[in-house]
């Protein structure tokens, strides 16, 4: 993994335990972290949780690495704040695409334009990458925020999982439909009853509920 990333022009440092990695990050924050769930000592999930509780590293771009059969761990990692994941075994091309997409996602987020979507009890501020529900700020990952903002811009419009991926990651991003479903699980959980605004369209994808539908026309 390290060799192939170096070939792509990245400067890579490898650490073999969660404690070692956390100590290194405390000294100097990286541009991106690739974190294996299975680590000696602190697990990857524990490392992810520790980072997201730290103000300085709360939004550090982070990709989780899992083995097949660890679906629950993947969901947990995304809920804790991981931006994406890859499942072993994976190809060099897939890893490179994920790394480039997460880094691009961060750059795009930092350059977000001013746009605020206001609904009863819900405010989505693209400029601040901030969601307010009933006057309370909700902490979302970058991916979760982008999904919510993307869907909310066109209430009632149905998007396929592929369209959602393209909108938040880029058309060359390689990802399974399951990844979007994982993100939706975490997003809906975090926004509570507002999660009902995100509707699953069976066999197609998702849409943001149009709250004006069904109202009497006068």
Short mmCIF file of N, CA and C in Angstrom, two decimals, residues 1 4 26 48 73 78 91 107-108 120-122 134 136 141 161 175 186 196 199 211-212:
data_model
loop_
_atom_site.label_atom_id
_atom_site.label_comp_id
_atom_site.label_asym_id
_atom_site.label_seq_id
_atom_site.Cartn_x
_atom_site.Cartn_y
_atom_site.Cartn_z
N UNK A 1 0.83 -1.20 0.00
CA UNK A 1 0.00 0.00 0.00
C UNK A 1 0.88 1.26 0.00
N UNK A 4 2.70 1.92 -3.39
CA UNK A 4 1.85 2.44 -4.47
C UNK A 4 1.43 3.89 -4.23
N UNK A 26 -0.60 13.65 16.98
CA UNK A 26 -0.54 14.74 17.96
C UNK A 26 0.64 15.66 17.68
N UNK A 48 -10.37 6.16 15.71
CA UNK A 48 -11.29 7.07 15.02
C UNK A 48 -12.10 7.88 16.03
N UNK A 73 -18.71 -3.31 11.75
CA UNK A 73 -17.60 -2.42 12.09
C UNK A 73 -17.52 -1.24 11.13
N UNK A 78 -18.22 4.58 10.18
CA UNK A 78 -18.85 5.71 9.51
C UNK A 78 -19.64 6.56 10.51
N UNK A 91 -7.96 -3.29 -4.75
CA UNK A 91 -6.95 -3.01 -5.77
C UNK A 91 -6.28 -1.67 -5.50
N UNK A 107 -11.14 19.61 -0.10
CA UNK A 107 -10.87 20.89 -0.77
C UNK A 107 -12.18 21.57 -1.18
N UNK A 108 -13.10 20.77 -1.71
CA UNK A 108 -14.39 21.32 -2.13
C UNK A 108 -15.17 21.87 -0.94
N UNK A 120 -38.78 24.04 8.46
CA UNK A 120 -39.22 24.06 9.86
C UNK A 120 -38.34 23.16 10.74
N UNK A 121 -37.64 23.77 11.68
CA UNK A 121 -36.81 23.01 12.60
C UNK A 121 -35.50 22.52 12.03
N UNK A 122 -35.17 22.93 10.80
CA UNK A 122 -33.95 22.44 10.15
C UNK A 122 -33.30 23.54 9.32
N UNK A 134 -33.69 22.29 15.37
CA UNK A 134 -34.35 22.83 16.57
C UNK A 134 -33.36 23.61 17.44
N UNK A 136 -30.24 23.39 17.68
CA UNK A 136 -29.08 22.64 18.16
C UNK A 136 -28.21 22.20 16.97
N UNK A 141 -20.33 14.02 9.49
CA UNK A 141 -19.09 13.91 8.73
C UNK A 141 -19.25 14.72 7.45
N UNK A 161 -28.19 6.01 -6.34
CA UNK A 161 -26.98 6.00 -5.51
C UNK A 161 -25.78 6.49 -6.32
N UNK A 175 -17.12 3.06 -6.13
CA UNK A 175 -17.75 2.77 -4.84
C UNK A 175 -18.93 1.84 -5.06
N UNK A 186 -25.99 6.29 9.12
CA UNK A 186 -25.41 7.23 10.08
C UNK A 186 -26.07 8.59 10.04
N UNK A 196 -36.69 11.33 8.70
CA UNK A 196 -37.86 10.94 7.91
C UNK A 196 -37.97 11.74 6.62
N UNK A 199 -36.16 9.92 2.09
CA UNK A 199 -36.98 8.75 1.75
C UNK A 199 -36.19 7.78 0.87
N UNK A 211 -41.93 18.80 1.52
CA UNK A 211 -42.91 19.01 2.59
C UNK A 211 -44.15 19.75 2.11
N UNK A 212 -44.09 20.30 0.89
CA UNK A 212 -45.26 21.00 0.34
C UNK A 212 -46.23 20.04 -0.33
#
